mmCIF file of N, CA and C in Angstrom:
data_model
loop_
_atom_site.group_PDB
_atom_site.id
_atom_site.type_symbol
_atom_site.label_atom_id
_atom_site.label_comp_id
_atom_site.label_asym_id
_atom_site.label_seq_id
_atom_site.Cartn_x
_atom_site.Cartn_y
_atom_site.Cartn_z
ATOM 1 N N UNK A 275 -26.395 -37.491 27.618
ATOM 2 C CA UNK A 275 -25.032 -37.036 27.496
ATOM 3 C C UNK A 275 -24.650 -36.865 26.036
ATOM 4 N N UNK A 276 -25.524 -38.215 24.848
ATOM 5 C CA UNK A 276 -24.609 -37.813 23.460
ATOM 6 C C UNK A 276 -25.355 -36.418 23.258
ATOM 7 N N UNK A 277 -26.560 -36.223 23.608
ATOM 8 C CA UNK A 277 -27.411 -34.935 22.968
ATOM 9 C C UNK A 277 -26.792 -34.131 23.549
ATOM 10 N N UNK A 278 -26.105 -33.528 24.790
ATOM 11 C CA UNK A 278 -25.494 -32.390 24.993
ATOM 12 C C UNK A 278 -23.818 -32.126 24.331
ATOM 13 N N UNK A 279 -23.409 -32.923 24.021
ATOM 14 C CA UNK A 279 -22.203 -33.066 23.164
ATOM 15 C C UNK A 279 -22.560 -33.046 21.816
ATOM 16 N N UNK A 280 -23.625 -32.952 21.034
ATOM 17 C CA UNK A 280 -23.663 -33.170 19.963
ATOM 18 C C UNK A 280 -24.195 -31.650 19.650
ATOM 19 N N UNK A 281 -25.187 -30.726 20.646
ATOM 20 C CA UNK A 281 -25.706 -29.556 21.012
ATOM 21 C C UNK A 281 -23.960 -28.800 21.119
ATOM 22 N N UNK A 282 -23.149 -29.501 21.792
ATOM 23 C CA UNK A 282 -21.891 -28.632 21.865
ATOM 24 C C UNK A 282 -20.996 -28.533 20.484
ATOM 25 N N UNK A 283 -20.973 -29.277 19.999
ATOM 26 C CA UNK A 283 -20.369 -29.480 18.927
ATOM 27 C C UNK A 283 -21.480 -28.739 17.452
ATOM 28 N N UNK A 284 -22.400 -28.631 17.936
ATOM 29 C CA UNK A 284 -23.419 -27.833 17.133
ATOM 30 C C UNK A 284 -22.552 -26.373 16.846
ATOM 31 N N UNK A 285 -22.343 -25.861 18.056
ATOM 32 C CA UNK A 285 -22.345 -24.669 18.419
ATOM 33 C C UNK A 285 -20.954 -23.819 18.142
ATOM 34 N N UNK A 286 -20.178 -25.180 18.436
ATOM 35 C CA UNK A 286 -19.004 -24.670 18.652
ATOM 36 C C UNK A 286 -18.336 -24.410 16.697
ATOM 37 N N UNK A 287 -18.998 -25.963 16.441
ATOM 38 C CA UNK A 287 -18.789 -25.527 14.859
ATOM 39 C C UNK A 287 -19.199 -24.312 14.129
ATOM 40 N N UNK A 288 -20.273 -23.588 14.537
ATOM 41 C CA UNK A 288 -20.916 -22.376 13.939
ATOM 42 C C UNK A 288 -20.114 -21.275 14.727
ATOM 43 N N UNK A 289 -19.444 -21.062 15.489
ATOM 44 C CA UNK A 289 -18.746 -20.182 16.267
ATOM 45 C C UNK A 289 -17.296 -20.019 15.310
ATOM 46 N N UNK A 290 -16.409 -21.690 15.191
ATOM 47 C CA UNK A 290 -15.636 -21.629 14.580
ATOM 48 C C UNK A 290 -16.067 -21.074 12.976
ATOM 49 N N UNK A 291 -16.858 -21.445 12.266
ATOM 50 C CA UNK A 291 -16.979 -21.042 11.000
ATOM 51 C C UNK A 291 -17.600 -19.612 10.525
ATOM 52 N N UNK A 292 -17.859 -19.025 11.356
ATOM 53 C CA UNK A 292 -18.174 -18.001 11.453
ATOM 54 C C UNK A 292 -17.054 -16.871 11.482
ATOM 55 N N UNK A 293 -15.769 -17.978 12.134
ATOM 56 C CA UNK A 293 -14.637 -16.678 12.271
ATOM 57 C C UNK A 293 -13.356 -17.375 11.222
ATOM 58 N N UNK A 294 -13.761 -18.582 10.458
ATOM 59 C CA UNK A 294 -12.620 -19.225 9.666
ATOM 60 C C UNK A 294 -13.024 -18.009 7.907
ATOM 61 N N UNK A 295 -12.237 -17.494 7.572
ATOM 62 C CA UNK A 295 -12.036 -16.919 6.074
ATOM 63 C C UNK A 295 -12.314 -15.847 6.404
ATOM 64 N N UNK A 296 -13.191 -15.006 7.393
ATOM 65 C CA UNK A 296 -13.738 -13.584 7.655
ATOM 66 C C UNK A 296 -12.294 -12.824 7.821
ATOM 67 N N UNK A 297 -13.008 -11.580 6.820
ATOM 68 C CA UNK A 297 -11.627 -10.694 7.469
ATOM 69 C C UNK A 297 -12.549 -9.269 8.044
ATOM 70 N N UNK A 298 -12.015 -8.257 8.354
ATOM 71 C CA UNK A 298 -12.771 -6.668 8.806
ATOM 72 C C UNK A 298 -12.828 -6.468 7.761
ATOM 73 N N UNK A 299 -13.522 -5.587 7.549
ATOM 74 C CA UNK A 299 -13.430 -4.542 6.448
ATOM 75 C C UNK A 299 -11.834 -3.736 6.494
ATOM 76 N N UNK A 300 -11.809 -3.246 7.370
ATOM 77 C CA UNK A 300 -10.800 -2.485 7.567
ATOM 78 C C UNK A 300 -9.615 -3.164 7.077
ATOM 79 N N UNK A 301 -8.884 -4.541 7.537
ATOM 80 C CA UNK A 301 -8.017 -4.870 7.589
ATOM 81 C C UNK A 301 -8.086 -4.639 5.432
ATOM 82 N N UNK A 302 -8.999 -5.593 5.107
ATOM 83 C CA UNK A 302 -8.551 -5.704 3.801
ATOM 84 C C UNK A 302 -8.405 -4.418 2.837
ATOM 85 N N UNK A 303 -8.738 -3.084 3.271
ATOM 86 C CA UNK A 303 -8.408 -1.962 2.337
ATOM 87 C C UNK A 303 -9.945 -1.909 1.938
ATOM 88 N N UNK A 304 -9.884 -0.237 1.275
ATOM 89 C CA UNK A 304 -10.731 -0.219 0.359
ATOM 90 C C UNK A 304 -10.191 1.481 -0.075
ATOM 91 N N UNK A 305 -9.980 1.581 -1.361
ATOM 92 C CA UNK A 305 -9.484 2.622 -1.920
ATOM 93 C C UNK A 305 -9.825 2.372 -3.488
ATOM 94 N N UNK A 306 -9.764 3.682 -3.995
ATOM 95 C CA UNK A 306 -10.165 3.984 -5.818
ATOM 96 C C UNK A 306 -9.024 4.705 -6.129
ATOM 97 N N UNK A 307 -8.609 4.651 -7.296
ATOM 98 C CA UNK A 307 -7.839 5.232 -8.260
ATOM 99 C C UNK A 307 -8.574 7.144 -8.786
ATOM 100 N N UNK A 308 -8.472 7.936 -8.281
ATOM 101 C CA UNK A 308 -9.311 8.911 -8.618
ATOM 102 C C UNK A 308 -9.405 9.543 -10.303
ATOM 103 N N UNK A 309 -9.822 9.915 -10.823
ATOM 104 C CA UNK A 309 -10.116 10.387 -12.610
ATOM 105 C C UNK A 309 -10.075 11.860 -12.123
ATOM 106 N N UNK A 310 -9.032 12.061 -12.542
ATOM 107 C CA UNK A 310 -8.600 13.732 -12.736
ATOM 108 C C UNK A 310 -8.512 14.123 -14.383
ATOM 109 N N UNK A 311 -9.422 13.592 -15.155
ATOM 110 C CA UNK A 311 -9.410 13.603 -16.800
ATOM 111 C C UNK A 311 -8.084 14.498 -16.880
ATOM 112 N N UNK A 312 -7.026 14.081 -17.183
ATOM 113 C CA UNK A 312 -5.673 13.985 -17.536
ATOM 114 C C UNK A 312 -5.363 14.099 -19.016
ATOM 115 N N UNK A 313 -5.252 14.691 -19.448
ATOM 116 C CA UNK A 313 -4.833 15.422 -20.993
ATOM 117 C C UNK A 313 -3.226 15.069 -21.502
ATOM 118 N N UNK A 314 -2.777 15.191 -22.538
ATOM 119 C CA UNK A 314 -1.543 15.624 -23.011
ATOM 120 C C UNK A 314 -1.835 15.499 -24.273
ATOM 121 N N UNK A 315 -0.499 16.600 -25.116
ATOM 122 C CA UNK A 315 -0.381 16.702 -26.375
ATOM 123 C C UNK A 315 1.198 16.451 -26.610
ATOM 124 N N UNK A 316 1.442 15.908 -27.959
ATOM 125 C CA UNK A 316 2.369 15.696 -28.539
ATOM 126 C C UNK A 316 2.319 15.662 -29.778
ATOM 127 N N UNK A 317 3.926 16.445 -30.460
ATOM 128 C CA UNK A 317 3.981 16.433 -31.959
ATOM 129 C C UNK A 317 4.468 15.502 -32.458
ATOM 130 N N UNK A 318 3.845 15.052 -33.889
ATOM 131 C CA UNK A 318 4.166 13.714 -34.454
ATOM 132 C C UNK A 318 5.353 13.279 -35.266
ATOM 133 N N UNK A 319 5.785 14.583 -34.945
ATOM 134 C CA UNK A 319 7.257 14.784 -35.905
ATOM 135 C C UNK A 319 8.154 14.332 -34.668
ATOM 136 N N UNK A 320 8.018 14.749 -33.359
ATOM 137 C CA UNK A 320 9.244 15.137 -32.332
ATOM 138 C C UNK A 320 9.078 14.050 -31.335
ATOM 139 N N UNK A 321 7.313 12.941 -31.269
ATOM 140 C CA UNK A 321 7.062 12.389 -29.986
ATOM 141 C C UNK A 321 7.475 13.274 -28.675
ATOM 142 N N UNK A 322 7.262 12.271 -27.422
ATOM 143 C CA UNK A 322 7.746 13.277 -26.387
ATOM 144 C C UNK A 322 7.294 12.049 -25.361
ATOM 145 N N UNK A 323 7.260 12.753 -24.259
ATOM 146 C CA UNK A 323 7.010 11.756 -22.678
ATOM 147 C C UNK A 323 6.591 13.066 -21.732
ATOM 148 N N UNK A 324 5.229 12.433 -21.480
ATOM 149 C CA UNK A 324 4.348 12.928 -20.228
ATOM 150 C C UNK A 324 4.240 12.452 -19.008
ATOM 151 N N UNK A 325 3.515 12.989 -18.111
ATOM 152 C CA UNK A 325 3.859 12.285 -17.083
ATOM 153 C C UNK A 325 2.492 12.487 -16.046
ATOM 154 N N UNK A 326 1.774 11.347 -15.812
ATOM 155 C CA UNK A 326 0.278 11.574 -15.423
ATOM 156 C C UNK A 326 0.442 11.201 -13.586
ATOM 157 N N UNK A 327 0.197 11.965 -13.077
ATOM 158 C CA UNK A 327 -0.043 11.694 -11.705
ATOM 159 C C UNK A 327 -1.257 10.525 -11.534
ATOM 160 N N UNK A 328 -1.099 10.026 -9.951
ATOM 161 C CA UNK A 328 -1.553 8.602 -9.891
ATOM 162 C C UNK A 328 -1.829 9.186 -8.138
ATOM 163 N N UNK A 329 -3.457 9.702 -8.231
ATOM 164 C CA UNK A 329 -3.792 10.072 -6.960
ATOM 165 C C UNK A 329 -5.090 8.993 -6.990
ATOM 166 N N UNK A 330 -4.847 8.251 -5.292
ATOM 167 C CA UNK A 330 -5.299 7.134 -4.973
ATOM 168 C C UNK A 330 -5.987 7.869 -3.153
ATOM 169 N N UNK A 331 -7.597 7.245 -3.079
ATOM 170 C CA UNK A 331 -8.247 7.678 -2.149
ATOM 171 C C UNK A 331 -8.746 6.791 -1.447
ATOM 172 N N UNK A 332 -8.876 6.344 -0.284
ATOM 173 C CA UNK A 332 -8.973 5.637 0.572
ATOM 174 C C UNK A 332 -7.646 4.661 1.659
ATOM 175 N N UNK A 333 -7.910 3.234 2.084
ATOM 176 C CA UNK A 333 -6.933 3.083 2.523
ATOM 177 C C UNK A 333 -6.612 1.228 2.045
ATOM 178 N N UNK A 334 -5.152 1.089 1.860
ATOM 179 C CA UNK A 334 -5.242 -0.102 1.702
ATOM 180 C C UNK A 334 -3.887 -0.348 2.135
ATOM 181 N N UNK A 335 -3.977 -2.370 2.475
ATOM 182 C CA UNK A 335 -2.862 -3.150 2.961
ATOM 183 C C UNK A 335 -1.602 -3.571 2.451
ATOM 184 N N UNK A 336 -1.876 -3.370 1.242
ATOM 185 C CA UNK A 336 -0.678 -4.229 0.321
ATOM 186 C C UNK A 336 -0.256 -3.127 -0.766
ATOM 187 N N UNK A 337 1.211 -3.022 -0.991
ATOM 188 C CA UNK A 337 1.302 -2.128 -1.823
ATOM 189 C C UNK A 337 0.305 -2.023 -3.516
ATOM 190 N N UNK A 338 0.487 -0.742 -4.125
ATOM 191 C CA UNK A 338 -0.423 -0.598 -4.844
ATOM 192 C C UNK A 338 0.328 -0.488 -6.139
ATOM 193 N N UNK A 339 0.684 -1.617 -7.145
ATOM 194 C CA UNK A 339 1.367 -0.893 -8.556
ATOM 195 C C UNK A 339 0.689 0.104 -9.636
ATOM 196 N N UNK A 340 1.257 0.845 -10.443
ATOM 197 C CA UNK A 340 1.275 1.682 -11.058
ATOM 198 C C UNK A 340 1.143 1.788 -12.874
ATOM 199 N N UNK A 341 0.567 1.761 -13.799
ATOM 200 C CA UNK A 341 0.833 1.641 -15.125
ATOM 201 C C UNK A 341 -0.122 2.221 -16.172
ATOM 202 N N UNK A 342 0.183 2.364 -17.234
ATOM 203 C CA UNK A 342 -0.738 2.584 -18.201
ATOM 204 C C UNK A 342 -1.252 1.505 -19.704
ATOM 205 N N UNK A 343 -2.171 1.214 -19.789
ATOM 206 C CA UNK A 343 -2.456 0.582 -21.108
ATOM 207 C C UNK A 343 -2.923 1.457 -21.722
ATOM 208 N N UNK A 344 -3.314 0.395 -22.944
ATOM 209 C CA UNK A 344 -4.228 1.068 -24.268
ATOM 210 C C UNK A 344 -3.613 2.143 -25.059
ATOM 211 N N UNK A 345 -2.258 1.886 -25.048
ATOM 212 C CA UNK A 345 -1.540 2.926 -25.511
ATOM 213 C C UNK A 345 -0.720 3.202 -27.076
ATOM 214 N N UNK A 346 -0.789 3.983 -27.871
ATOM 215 C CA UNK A 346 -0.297 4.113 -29.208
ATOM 216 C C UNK A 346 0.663 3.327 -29.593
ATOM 217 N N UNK A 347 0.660 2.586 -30.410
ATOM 218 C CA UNK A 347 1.417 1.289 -30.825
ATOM 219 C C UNK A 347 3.261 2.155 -30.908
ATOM 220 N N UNK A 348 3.749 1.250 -30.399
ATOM 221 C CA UNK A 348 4.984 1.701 -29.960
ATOM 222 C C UNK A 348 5.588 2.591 -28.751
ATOM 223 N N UNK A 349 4.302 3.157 -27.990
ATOM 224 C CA UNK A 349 4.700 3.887 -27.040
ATOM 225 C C UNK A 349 5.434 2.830 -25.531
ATOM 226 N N UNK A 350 5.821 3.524 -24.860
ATOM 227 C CA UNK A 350 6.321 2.254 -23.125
ATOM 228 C C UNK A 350 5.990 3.537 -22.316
ATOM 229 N N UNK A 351 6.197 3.070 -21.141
ATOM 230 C CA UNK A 351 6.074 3.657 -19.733
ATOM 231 C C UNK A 351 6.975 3.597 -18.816
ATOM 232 N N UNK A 352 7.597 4.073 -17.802
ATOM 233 C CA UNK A 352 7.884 3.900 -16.443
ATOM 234 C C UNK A 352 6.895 4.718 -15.935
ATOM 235 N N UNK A 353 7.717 4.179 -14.060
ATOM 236 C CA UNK A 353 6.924 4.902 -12.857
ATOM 237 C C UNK A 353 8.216 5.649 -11.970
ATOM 238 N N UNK A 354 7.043 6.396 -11.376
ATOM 239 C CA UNK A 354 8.268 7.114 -10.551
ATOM 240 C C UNK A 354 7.431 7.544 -8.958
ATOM 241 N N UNK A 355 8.236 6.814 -8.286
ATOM 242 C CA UNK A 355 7.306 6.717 -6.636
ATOM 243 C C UNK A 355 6.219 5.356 -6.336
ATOM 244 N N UNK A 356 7.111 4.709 -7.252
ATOM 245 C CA UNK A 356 6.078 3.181 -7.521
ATOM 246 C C UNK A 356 7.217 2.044 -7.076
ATOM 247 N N UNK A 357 6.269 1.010 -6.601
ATOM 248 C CA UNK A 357 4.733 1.104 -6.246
ATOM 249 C C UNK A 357 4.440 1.830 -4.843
ATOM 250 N N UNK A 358 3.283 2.126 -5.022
ATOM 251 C CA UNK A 358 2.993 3.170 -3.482
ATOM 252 C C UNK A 358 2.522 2.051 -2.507
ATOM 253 N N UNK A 359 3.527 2.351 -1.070
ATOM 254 C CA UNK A 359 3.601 1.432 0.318
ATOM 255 C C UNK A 359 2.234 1.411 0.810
ATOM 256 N N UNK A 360 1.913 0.338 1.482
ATOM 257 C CA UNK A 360 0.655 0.654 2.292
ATOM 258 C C UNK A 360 0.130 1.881 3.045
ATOM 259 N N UNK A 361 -0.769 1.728 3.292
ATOM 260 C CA UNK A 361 -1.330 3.260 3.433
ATOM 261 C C UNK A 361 -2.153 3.717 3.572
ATOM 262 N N UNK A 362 -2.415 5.168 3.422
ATOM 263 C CA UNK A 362 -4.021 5.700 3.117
ATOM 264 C C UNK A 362 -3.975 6.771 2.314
ATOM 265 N N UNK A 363 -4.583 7.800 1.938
ATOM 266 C CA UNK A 363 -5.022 9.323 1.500
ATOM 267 C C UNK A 363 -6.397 9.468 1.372
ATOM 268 N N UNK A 364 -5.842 10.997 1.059
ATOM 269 C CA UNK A 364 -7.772 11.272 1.249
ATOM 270 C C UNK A 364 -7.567 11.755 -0.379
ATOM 271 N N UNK A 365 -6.711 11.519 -1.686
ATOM 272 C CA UNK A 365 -6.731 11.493 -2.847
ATOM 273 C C UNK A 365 -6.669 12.657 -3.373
ATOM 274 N N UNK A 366 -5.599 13.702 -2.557
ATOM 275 C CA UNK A 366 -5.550 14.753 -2.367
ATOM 276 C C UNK A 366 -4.274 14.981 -2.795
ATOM 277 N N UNK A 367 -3.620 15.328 -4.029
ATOM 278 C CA UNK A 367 -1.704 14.682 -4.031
ATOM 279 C C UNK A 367 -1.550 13.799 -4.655
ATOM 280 N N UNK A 368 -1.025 13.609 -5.656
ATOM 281 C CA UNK A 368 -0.310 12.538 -6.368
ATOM 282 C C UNK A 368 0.880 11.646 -5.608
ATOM 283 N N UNK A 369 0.900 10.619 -5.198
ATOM 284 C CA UNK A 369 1.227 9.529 -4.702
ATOM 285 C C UNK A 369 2.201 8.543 -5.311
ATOM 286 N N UNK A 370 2.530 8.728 -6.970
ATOM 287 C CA UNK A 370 3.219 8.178 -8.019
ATOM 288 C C UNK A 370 2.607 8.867 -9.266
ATOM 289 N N UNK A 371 3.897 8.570 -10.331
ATOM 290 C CA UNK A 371 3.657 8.943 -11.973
ATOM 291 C C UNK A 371 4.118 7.853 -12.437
ATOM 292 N N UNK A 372 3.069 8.307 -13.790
ATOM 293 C CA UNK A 372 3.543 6.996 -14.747
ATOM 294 C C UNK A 372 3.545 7.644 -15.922
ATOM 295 N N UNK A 373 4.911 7.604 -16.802
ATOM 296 C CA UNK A 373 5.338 8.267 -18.032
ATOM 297 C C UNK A 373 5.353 7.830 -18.760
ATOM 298 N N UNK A 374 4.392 8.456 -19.809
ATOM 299 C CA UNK A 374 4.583 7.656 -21.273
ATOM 300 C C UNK A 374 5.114 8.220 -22.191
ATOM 301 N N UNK A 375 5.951 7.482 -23.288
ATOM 302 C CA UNK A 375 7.205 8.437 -24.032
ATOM 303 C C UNK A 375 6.401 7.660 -25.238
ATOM 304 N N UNK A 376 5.615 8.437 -26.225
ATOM 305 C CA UNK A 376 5.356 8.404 -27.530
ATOM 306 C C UNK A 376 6.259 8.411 -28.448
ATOM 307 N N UNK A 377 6.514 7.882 -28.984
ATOM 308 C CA UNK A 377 7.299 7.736 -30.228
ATOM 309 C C UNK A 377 7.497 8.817 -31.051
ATOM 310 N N UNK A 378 8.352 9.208 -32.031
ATOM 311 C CA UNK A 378 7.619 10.123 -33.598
ATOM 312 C C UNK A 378 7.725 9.358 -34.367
ATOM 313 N N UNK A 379 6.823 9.769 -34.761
ATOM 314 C CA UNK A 379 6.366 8.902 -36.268
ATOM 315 C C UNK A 379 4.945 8.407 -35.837
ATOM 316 N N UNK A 380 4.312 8.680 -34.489
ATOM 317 C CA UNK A 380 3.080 8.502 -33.828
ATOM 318 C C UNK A 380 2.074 8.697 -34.826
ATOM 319 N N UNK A 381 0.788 8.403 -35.079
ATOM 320 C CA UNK A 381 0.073 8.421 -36.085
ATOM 321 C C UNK A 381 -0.776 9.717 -35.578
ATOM 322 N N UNK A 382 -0.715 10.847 -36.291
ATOM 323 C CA UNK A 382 -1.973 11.348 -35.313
ATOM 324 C C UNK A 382 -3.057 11.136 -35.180
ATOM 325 N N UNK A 383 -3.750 11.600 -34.250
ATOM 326 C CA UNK A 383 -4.754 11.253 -34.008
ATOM 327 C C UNK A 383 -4.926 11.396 -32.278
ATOM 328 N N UNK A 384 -6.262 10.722 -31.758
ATOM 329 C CA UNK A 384 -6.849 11.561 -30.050
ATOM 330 C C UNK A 384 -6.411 10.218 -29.810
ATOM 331 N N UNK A 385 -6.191 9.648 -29.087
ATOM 332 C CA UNK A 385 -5.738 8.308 -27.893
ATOM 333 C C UNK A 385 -6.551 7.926 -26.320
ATOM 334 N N UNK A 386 -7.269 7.151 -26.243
ATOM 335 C CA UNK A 386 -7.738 7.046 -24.966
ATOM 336 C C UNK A 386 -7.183 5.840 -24.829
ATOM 337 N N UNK A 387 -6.411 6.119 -23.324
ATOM 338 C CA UNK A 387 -5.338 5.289 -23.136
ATOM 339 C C UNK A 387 -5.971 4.832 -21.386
ATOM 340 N N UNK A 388 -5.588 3.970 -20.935
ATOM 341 C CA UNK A 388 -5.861 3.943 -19.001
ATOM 342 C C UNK A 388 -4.732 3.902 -18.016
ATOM 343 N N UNK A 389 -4.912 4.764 -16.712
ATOM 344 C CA UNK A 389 -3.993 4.712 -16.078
ATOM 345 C C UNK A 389 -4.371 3.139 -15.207
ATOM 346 N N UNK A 390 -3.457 2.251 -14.596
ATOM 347 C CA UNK A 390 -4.336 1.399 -14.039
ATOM 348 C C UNK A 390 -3.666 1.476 -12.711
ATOM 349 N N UNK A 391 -4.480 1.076 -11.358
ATOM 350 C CA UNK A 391 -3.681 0.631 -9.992
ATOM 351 C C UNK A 391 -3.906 -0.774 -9.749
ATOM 352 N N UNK A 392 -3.053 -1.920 -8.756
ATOM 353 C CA UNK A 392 -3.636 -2.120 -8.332
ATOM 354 C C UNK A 392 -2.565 -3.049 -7.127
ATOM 355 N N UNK A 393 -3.532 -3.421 -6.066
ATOM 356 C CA UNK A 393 -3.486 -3.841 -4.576
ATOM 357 C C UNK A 393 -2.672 -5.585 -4.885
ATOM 358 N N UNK A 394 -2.788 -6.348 -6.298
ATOM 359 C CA UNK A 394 -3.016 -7.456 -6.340
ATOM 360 C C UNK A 394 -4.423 -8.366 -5.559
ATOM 361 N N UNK A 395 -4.932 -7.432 -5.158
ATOM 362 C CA UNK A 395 -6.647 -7.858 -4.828
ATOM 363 C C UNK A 395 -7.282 -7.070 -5.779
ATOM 364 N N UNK A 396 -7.286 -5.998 -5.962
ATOM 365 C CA UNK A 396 -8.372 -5.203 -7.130
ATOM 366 C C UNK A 396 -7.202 -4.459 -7.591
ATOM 367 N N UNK A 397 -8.360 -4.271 -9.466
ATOM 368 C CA UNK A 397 -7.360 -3.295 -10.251
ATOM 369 C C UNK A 397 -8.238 -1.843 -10.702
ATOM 370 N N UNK A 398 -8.084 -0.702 -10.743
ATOM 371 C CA UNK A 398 -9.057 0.188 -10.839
ATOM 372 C C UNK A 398 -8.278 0.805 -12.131
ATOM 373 N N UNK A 399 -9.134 1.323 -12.833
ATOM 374 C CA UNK A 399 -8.633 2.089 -13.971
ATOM 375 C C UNK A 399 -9.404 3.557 -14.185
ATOM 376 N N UNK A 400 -9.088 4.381 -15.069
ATOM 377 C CA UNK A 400 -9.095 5.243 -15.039
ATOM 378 C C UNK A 400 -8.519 5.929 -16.732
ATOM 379 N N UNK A 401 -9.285 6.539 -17.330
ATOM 380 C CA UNK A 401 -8.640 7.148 -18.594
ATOM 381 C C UNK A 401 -7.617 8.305 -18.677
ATOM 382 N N UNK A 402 -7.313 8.349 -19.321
ATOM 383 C CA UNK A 402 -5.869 9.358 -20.158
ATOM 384 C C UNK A 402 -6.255 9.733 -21.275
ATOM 385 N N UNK A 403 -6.546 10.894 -21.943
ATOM 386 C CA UNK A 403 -6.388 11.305 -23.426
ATOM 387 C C UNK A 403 -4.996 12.016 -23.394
ATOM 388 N N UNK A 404 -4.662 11.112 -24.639
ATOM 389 C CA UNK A 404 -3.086 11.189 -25.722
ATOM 390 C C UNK A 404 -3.430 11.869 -27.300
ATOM 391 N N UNK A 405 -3.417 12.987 -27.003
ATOM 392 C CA UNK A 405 -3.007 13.884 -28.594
ATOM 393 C C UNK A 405 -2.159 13.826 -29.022
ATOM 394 N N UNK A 406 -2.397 13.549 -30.284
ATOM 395 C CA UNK A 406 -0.986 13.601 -31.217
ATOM 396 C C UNK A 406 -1.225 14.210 -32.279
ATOM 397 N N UNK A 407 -0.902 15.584 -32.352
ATOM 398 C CA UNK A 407 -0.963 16.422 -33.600
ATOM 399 C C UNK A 407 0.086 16.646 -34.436
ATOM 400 N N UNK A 408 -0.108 16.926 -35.626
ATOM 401 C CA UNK A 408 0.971 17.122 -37.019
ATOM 402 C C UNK A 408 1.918 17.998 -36.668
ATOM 403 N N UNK A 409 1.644 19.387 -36.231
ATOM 404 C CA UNK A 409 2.774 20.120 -36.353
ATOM 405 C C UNK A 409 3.031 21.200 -34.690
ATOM 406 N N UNK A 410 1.747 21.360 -33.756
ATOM 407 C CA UNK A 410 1.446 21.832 -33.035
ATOM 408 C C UNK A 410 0.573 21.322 -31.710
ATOM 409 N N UNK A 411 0.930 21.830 -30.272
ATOM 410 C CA UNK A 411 -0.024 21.165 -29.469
ATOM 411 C C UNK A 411 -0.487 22.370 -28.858
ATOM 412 N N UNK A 412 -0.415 23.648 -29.632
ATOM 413 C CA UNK A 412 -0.890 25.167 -28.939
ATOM 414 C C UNK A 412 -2.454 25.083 -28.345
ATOM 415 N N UNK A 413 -3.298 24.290 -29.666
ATOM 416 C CA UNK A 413 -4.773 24.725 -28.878
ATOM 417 C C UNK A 413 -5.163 22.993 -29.200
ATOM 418 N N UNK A 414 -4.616 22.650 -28.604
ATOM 419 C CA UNK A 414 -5.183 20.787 -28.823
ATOM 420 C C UNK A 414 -6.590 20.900 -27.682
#
């Protein structure tokens, strides 16, 4: 009798632990931030504010925030359509923007800056080039 209770309790523990912390795949998301190499120019006399779309592919549970780093000393950001609700796409469409307003008096120079997302489970990033030319952004 203890050996068949101890055979049960074998079993039953590996049954339970097998389903304690597991999640689907599905339930927990899985989506990327897509790289649409995203450009802008700005003059260093006038600054300005761009505005980079934030197209996201796959599907996930928890909303997704929105932002940019690595950005020219003095520049900020908002968002607009942020943060994006749970969901899905097929990364087809911009989903949110995130605007960055350069300063003047910007130093010129090329800027690789990142857009970032994220779930509060993962953060995905993605680059931005920020021009900042002297007098013109005709053929940047």
């Amino acid at each position: 009798m203890d050996r068949r209770r101890i055979v049960w309790t074998l079993i039953l523990s590996a049954l339970l632990l097998g389903l304690v912390g597991t999640t689907p795949a599905s339930a927990a998301g899985t989506w990327q931030l897509i790289d649409n190499h995203q450009r802008t120019c700005v003059v260093s006399t006038r600054g300005g504010t761009s505005y980079f779309g934030i197209w996201v592919k796959g599907t996930w549970t928890h909303q997704i925030d929105v932002g940019a780093s690595a950005l020219p000393a003095g520049a900020s950001t908002s968002t607009f359509y942020a943060p994006v609700p749970p969901g899905s796409s097929d990364g087809v469409g911009s989903l949110a923007y995130v605007a960055v307003a350069v300063p003047a008096g910007t130093a010129v120079g090329t800027y690789t800056a990142s857009l970032w997302a994220s779930d509060a489970r993962s953060t995905d990033r993605v680059p931005i080039t920020l021009v900042v030319n002297a007098t013109s952004c005709r053929r940047y």
